Coordinates of C-alpha atoms and ligand atoms in Angstrom, one line a residue:
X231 CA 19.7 -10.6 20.0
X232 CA 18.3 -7.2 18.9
X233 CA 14.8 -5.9 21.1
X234 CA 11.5 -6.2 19.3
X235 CA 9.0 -3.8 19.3
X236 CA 5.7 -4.6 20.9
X237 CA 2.8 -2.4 21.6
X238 CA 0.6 -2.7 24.9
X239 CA -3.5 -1.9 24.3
X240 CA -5.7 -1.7 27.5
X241 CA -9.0 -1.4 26.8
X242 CA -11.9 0.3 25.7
X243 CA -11.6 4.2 25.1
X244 CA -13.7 6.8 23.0
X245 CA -11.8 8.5 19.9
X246 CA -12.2 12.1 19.6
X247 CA -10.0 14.6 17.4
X248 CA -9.4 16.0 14.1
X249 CA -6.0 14.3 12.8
X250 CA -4.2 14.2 9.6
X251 CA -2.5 10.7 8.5
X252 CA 0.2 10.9 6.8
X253 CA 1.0 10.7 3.0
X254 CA 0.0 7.9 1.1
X255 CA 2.5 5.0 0.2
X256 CA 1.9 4.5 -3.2
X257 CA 1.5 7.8 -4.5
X258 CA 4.8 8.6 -2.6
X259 CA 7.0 5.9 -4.3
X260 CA 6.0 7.1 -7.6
X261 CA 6.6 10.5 -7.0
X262 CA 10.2 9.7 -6.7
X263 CA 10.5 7.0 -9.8
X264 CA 8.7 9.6 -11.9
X265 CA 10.4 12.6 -10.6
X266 CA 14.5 10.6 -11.1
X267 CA 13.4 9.9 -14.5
X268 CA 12.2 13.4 -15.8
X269 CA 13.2 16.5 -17.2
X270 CA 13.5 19.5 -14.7
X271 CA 13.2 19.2 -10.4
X272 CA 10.6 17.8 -8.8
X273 CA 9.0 19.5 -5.7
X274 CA 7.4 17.2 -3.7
X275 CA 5.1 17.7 -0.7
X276 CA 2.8 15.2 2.0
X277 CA 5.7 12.7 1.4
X278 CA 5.6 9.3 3.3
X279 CA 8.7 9.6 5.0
X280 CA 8.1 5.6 5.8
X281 CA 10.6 3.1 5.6
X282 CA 9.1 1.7 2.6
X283 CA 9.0 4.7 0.2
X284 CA 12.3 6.0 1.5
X285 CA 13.8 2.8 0.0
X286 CA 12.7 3.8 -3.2
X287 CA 14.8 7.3 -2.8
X288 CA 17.6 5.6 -1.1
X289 CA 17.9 3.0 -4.4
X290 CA 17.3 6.3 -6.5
X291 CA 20.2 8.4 -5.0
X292 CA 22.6 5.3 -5.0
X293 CA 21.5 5.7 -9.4
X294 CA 22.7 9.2 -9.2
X295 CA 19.4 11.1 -8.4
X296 CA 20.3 13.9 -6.4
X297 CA 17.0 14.5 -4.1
X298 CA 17.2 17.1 -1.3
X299 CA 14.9 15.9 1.6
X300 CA 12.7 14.8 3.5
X301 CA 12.2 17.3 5.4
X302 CA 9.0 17.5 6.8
X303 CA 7.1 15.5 3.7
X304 CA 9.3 18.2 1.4
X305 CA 11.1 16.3 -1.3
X306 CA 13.0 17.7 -4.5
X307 CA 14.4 15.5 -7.0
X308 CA 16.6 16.7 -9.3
X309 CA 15.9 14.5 -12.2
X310 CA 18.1 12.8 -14.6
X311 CA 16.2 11.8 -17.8
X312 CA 15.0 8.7 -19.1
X313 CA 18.2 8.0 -19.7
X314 CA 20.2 9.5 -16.8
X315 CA 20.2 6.7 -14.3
X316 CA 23.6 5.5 -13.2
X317 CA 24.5 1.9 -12.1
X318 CA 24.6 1.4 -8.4
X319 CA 27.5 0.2 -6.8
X320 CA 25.8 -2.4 -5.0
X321 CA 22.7 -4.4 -4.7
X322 CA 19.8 -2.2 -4.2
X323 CA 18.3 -3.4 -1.0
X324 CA 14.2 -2.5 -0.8
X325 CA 13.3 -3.5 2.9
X326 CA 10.1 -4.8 3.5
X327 CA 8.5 -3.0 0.1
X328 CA 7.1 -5.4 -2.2
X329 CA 5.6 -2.1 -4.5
X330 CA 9.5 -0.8 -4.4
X331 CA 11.2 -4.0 -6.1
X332 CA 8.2 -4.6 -8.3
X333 CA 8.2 -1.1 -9.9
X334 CA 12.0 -0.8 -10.0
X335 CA 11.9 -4.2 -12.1
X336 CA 10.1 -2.7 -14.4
X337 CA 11.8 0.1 -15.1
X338 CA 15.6 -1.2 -14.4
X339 CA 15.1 -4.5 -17.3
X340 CA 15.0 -1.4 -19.7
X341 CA 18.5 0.5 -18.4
X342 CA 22.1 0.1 -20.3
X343 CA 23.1 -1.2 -16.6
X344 CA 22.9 -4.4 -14.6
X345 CA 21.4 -4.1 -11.7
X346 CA 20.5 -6.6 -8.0
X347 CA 17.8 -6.2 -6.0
X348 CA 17.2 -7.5 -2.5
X349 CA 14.7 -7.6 0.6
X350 CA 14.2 -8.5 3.9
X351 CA 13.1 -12.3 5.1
X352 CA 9.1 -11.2 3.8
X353 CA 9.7 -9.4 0.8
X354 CA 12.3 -12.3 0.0
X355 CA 9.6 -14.7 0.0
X356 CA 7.1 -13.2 -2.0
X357 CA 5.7 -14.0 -5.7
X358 CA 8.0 -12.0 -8.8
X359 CA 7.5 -13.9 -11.3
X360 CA 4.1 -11.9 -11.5
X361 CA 6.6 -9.3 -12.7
X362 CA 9.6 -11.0 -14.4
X363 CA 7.4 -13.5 -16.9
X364 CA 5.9 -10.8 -18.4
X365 CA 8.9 -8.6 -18.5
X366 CA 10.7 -12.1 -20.3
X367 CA 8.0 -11.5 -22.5
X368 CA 9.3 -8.0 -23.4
X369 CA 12.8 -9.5 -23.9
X370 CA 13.8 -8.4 -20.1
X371 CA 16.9 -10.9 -18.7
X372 CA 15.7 -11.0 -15.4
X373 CA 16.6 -14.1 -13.4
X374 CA 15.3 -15.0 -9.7
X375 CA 15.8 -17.8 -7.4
X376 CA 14.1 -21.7 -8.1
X377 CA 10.6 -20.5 -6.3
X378 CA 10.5 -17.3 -8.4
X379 CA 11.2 -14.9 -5.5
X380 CA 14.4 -12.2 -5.0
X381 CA 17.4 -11.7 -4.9
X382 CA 16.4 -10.4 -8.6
X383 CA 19.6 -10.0 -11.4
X384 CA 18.5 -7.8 -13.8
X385 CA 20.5 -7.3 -16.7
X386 CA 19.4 -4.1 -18.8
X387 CA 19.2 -4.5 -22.1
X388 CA 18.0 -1.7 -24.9
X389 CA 16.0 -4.5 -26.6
X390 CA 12.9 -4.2 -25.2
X391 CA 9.9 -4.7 -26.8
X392 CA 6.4 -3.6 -26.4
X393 CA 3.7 -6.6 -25.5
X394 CA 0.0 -6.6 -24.7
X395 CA -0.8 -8.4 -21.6
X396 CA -3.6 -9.5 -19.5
X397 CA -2.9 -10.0 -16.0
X398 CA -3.9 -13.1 -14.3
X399 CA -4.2 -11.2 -11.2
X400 CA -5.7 -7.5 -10.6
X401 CA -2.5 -6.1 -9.3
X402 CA -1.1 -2.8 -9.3
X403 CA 2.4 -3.2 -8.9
X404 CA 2.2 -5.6 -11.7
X405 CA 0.4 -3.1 -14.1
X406 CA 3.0 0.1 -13.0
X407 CA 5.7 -2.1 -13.4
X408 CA 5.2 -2.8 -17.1
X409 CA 4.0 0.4 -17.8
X410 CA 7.4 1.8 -16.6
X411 CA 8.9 -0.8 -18.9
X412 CA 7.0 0.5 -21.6
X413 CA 8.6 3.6 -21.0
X414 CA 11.8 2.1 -22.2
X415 CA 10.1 -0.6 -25.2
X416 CA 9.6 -0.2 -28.3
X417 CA 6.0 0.3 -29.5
X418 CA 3.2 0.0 -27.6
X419 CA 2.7 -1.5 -24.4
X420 CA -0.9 -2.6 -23.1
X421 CA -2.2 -4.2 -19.9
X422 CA -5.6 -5.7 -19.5
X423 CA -6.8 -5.6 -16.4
X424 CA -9.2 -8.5 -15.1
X425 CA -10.4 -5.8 -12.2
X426 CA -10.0 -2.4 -11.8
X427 CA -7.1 -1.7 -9.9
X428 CA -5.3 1.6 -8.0
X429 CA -4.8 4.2 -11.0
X430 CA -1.9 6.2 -9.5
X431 CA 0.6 5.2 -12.0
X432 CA -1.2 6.5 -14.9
X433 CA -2.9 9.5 -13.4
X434 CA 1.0 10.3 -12.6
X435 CA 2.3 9.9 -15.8
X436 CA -0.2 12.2 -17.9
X437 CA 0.4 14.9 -15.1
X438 CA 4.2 14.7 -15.8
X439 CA 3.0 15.0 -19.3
X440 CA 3.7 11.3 -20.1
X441 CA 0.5 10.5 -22.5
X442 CA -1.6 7.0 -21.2
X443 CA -4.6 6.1 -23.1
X444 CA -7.0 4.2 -21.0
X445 CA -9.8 1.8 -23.7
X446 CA -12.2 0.3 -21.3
X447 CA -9.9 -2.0 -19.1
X448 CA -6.9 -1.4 -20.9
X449 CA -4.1 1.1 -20.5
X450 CA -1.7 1.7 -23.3
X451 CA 1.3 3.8 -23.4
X452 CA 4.1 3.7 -26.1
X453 CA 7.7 4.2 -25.7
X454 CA 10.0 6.8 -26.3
X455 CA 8.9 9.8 -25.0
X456 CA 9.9 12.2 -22.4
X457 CA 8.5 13.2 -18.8
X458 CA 8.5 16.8 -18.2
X459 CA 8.8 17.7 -14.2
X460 CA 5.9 18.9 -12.2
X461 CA 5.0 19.4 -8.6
X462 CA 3.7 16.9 -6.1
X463 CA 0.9 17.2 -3.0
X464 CA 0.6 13.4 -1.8
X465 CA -2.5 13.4 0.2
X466 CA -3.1 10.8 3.2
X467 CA -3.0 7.4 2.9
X468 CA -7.0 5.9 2.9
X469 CA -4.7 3.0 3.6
X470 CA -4.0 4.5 6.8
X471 CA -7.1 6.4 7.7
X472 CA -8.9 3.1 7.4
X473 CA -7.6 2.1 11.0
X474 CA -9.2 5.2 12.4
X475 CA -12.4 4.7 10.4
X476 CA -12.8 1.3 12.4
X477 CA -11.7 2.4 15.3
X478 CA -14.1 5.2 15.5
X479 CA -17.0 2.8 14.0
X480 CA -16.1 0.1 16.6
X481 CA -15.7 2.2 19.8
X482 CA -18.4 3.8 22.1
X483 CA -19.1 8.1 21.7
X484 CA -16.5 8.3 19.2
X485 CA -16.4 11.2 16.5
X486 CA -13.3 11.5 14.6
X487 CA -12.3 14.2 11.1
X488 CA -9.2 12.6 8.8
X489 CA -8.1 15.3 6.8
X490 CA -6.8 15.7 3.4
X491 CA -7.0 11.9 2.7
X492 CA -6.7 10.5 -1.2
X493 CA -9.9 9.5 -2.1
X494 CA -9.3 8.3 -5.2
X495 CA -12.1 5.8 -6.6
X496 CA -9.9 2.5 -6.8
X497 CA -8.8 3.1 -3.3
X498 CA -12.1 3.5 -1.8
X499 CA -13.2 0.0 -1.2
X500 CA -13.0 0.4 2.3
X501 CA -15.4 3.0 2.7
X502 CA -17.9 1.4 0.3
X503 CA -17.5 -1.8 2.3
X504 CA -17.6 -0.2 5.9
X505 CA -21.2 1.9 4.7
X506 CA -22.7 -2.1 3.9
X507 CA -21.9 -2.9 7.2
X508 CA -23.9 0.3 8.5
X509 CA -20.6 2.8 9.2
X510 CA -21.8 6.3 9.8
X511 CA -19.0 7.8 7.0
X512 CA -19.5 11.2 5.6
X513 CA -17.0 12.7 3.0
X514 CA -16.8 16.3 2.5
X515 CA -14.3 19.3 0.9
X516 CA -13.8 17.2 -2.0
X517 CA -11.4 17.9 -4.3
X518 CA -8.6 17.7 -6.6
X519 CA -5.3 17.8 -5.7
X520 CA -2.2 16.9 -8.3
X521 CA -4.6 14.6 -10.5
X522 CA -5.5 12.8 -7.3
X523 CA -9.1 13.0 -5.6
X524 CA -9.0 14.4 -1.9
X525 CA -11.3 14.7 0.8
X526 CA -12.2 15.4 4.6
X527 CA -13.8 12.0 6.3
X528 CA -15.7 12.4 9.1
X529 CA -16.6 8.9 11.2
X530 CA -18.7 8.4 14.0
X531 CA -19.7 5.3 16.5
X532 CA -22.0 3.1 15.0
X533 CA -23.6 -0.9 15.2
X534 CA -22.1 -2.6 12.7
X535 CA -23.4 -5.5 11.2
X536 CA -22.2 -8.4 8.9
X537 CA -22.3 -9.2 5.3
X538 CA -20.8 -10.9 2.5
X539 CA -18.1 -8.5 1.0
X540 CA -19.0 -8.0 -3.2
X541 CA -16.2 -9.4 -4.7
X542 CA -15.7 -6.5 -7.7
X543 CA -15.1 -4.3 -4.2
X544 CA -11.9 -6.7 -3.2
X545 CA -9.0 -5.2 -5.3
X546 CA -10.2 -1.6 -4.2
X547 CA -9.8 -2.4 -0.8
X548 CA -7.3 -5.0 -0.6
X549 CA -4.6 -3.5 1.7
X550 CA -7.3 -2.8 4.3
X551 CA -8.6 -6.7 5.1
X552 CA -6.8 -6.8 8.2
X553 CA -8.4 -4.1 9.9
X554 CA -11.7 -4.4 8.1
X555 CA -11.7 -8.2 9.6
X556 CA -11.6 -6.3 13.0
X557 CA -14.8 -4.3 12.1
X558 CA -16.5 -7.6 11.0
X559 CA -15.5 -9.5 14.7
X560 CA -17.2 -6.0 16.6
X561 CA -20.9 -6.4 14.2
X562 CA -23.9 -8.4 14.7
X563 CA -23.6 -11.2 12.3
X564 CA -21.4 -12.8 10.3
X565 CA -19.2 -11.3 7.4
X566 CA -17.6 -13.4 4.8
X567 CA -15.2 -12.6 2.6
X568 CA -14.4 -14.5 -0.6
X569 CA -12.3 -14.4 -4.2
X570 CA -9.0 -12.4 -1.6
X571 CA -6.8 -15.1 -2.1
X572 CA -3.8 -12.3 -2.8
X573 CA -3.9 -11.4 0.8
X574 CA -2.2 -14.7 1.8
X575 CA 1.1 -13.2 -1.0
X576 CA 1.4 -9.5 1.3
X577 CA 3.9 -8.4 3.9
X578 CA 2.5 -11.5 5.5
X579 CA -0.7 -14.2 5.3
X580 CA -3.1 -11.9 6.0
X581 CA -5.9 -14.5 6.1
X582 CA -4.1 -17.0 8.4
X583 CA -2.1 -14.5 10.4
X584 CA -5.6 -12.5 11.3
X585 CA -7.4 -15.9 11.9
X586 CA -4.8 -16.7 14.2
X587 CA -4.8 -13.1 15.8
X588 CA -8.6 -13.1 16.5
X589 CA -8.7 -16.8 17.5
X590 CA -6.8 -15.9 20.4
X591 CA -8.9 -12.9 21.2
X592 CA -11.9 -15.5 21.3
X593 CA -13.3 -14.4 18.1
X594 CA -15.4 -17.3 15.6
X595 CA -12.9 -16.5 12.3
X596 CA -12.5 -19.5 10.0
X597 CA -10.2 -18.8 7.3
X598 CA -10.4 -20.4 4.0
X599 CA -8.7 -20.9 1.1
X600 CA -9.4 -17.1 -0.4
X601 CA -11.4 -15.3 2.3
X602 CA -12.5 -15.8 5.9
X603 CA -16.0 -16.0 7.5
X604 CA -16.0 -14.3 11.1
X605 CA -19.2 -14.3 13.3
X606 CA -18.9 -10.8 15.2
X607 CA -19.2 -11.3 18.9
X608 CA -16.9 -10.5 22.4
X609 CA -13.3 -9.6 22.2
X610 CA -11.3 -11.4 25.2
X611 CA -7.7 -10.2 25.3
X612 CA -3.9 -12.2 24.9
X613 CA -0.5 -11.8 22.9
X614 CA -1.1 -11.8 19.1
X615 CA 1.6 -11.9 16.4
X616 CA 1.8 -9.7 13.8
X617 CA 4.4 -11.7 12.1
X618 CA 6.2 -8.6 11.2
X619 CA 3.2 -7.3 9.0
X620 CA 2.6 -3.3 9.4
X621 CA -1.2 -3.6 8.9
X622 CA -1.9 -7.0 11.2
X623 CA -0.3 -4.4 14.2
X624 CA -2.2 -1.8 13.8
X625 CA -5.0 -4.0 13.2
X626 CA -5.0 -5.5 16.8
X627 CA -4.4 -2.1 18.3
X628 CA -7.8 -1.2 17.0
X629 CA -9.1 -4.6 18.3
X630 CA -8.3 -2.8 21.7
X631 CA -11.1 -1.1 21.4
X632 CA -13.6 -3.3 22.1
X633 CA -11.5 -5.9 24.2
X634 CA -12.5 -6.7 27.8
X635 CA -8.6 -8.1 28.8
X636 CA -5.4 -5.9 27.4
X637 CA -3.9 -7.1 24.0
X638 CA -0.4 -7.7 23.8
X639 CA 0.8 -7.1 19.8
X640 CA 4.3 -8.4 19.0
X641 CA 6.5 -7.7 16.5
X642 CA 5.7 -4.5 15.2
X643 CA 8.7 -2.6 14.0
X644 CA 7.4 -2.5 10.7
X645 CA 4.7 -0.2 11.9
X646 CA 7.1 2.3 10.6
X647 CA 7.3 1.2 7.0
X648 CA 4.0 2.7 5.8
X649 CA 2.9 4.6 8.8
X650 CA 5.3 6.9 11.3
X651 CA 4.0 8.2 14.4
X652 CA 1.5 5.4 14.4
X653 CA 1.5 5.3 18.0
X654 CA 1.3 8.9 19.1
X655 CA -1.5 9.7 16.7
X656 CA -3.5 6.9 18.2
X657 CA -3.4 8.1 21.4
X658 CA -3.6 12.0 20.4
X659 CA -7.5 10.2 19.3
X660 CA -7.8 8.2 22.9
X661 CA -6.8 4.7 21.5
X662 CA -4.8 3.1 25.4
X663 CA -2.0 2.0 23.5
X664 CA 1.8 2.3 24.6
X665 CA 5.0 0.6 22.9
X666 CA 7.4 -1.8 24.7
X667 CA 10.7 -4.1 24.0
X668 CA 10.4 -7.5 24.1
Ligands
S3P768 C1 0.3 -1.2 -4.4 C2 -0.6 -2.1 -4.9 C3 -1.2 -3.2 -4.1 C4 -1.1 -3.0 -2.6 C5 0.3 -2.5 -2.2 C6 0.7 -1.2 -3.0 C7 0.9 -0.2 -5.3 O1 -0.6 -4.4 -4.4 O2 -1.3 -4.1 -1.9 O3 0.3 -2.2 -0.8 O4 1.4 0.8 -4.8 O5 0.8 -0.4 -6.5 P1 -1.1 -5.3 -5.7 O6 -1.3 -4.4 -6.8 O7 0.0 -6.3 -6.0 O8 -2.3 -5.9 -5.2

């Protein structure tokens, strides 16, 4: 049986340091869908050279793409056209990356090719039918197995068909993915959106000079056109920085500077959220960087205290529960959370999977059915599970911070699907973490 990676965090510790994360996942991903499908070559920099976004290049190359890269963040796709994409020879296998096979969906129902996507044992079990009903609905054949979950068959057809849909849930992959089928439909294709959610897709497509029109909480965009190439700086992942803006809120003397990070408004949830709870956050150097917000964070040491998360603020920060139910078990108080119920659909149940974790640290967290109520108090220490979930793991290593026993975090090879050099960047700051086999 292969080794699995765990990470050992003694602790306590003071963060000091300017660092720079590295590029953000979603922007990354759609670098290299927009970039295969447009006119001209691509040059892309910051690239997330994580596991997850380089499954979205690996599926593009086996269509033909040629991309040169990565090479430190450097990417240049050569792209092919709308209509230059090549079948693949064999199934299309996307790792752990729900955003990868719910994008590609999208945009392979509308290709002259038949196409197979598969996962990993996580991405295997999550929700698609989020994706393939609607995509039915724009005459996609798209079939997926009895619980509505991958391998997906997609047969391309040039039939489709533009629709206007609102979405039941505020999802992002959901909205890119039939807005990348609209590329393809005929007519127009609009999605309502019940909340706003991460704008990456469209701000993408008007910069490769793909038009989007944006009506209040709908997007539009009508099919048949082209995309013209253009050049890509992916700033930091928020996503990522968000573990060192609890870490350095949580632990003693700590003052930390994340540079360059995308601080673009439907990503900044965290932030907003961390400031309620009395984080000392300052943003500075703002500005704009390929149709993207940017900014220099600076984060200091400060007592948190609890409260009940606004609801409207849950999509904007929804990949960052895990670490931000960390911060809630160091305040005074108790933090609830309601209305998250999607975080028990991601890499893994975020809302049981942190319960669990902090239960066995000795923290109060009650999950419930779509949030979690957590009375902040002292950390103990003990083996948590990550359950193969990226964020959970980095999550705990944060909890080190304020733990009086070492934490023992299993499983957490996946570390490396959104964030690379996890580890050493930690400890560059002072986090006592180190990796071992078990
Ligand atoms: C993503 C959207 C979010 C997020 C995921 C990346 C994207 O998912 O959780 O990590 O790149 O569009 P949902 O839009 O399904 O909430």
């Amino acid at each position: 049986m292969s080794k699995s990676v765990l990470f050992q965090v003694s602790p306590g510790g003071n963060l000091q340091g300017k660092i720079r994360v590295p590029g953000d996942k979603s922007i990354s991903h759609r670098s290299i869908i927009l970039g295969s499908i447009a006119e001209g070559v691509t040059y892309i920099k910051g690239f997330l050279e994580g596991e997850d976004a380089l499954a979205t290049l690996e599926a593009f190359r086996a269509m033909g793409v040629n991309i040169e890269g990565p090479d430190q963040g450097e990417v240049v796709v050569h792209g092919v056209g709308l209509d230059g994409l090549k079948k693949p020879e064999k199934a299309l296998y996307l790792g752990n990356s729900g955003t990868s096979m719910r994008l590609l969906s999208g945009l392979l129902a509308g290709q002259s090719f038949a196409s197979t996507l598969t996962g990993d044992a996580s991405l295997s079990s999550r929700p698609m039918r989020r994706v393939t009903n609607p995509l039915a609905e724009m005459g996609a054949q798209i079939t997926t197995t009895e619980n509505g979950t991958a391998p997906l068959q997609i047969n391309g057809t040039s039939g489709l068909k533009g629709i206007t849909y609102p979405m039941p849930v505020a999802s992002a992959q959901v909205k890119s993915c039939l807005l990348l089928a609209g590329l393809y439909a005929a007519g127009e294709t609009t999605v309502i959106e019940p909340a706003p959610t991460r704008d990456h897709i469209e701000r993408m497509l008007n910069g490769f000079n793909y038009p989007v029109q944006r009506h209040g909480n709908q997007i539009t965009i009508c099919g048949g056109g082209k995309l013209i190439a253009t050049d890509c700086d992916v700033p930091s992942d928020i996503s990522s920085a968000a573990f060192f803006l609890v870490a350095a809120s949580i632990a003693a003397d700590s003052n930390v500077v994340l540079q360059h990070v995308g601080v673009n408004p439907t990503r900044t949830g965290v932030i907003d959220i961390l400031k309620l709870m009395g984080a000392d956050i300052n943003i500075f150097n703002e500005r704009v960087v390929s149709g993207e917000p940017v900014a220099d964070i600076q984060v200091r040491s400060s007592q948190l205290h609890g409260i009940d998360i606004p609801e409207h603020l849950v999509p904007l920060a929804i990949d960052e529960f895990p670490v931000l139910f960390v911060a809630a078990a160091c305040a005074q108080g108790q933090t609830r959370l309601t209305g998250a119920k999607e975080l028990r659909v991601k890499e893994s149940d975020r809302i049981q999977v942190m319960a669990d974790g902090l239960q066995i640290l000795g923290v109060a967290a009650q999950p419930t059915d779509d949030g979690m109520i957590i009375q902040g108090g002292p950390l103990g220490g003990g083996e948590v599970i990550s359950h193969g979930d990226h964020r959970i793991a980095m999550s705990f290593a944060v909890a080190g911070l304020r733990a009086s026993e070492p934490i023992t975090i299993q499983d957490c090879e996946n570390v490396n699907t959104s964030f690379p050099g996890f580890v050493s960047l930690a400890q560059s700051l002072g986090l006592n973490i180190e990796v071992g086999q078990s």
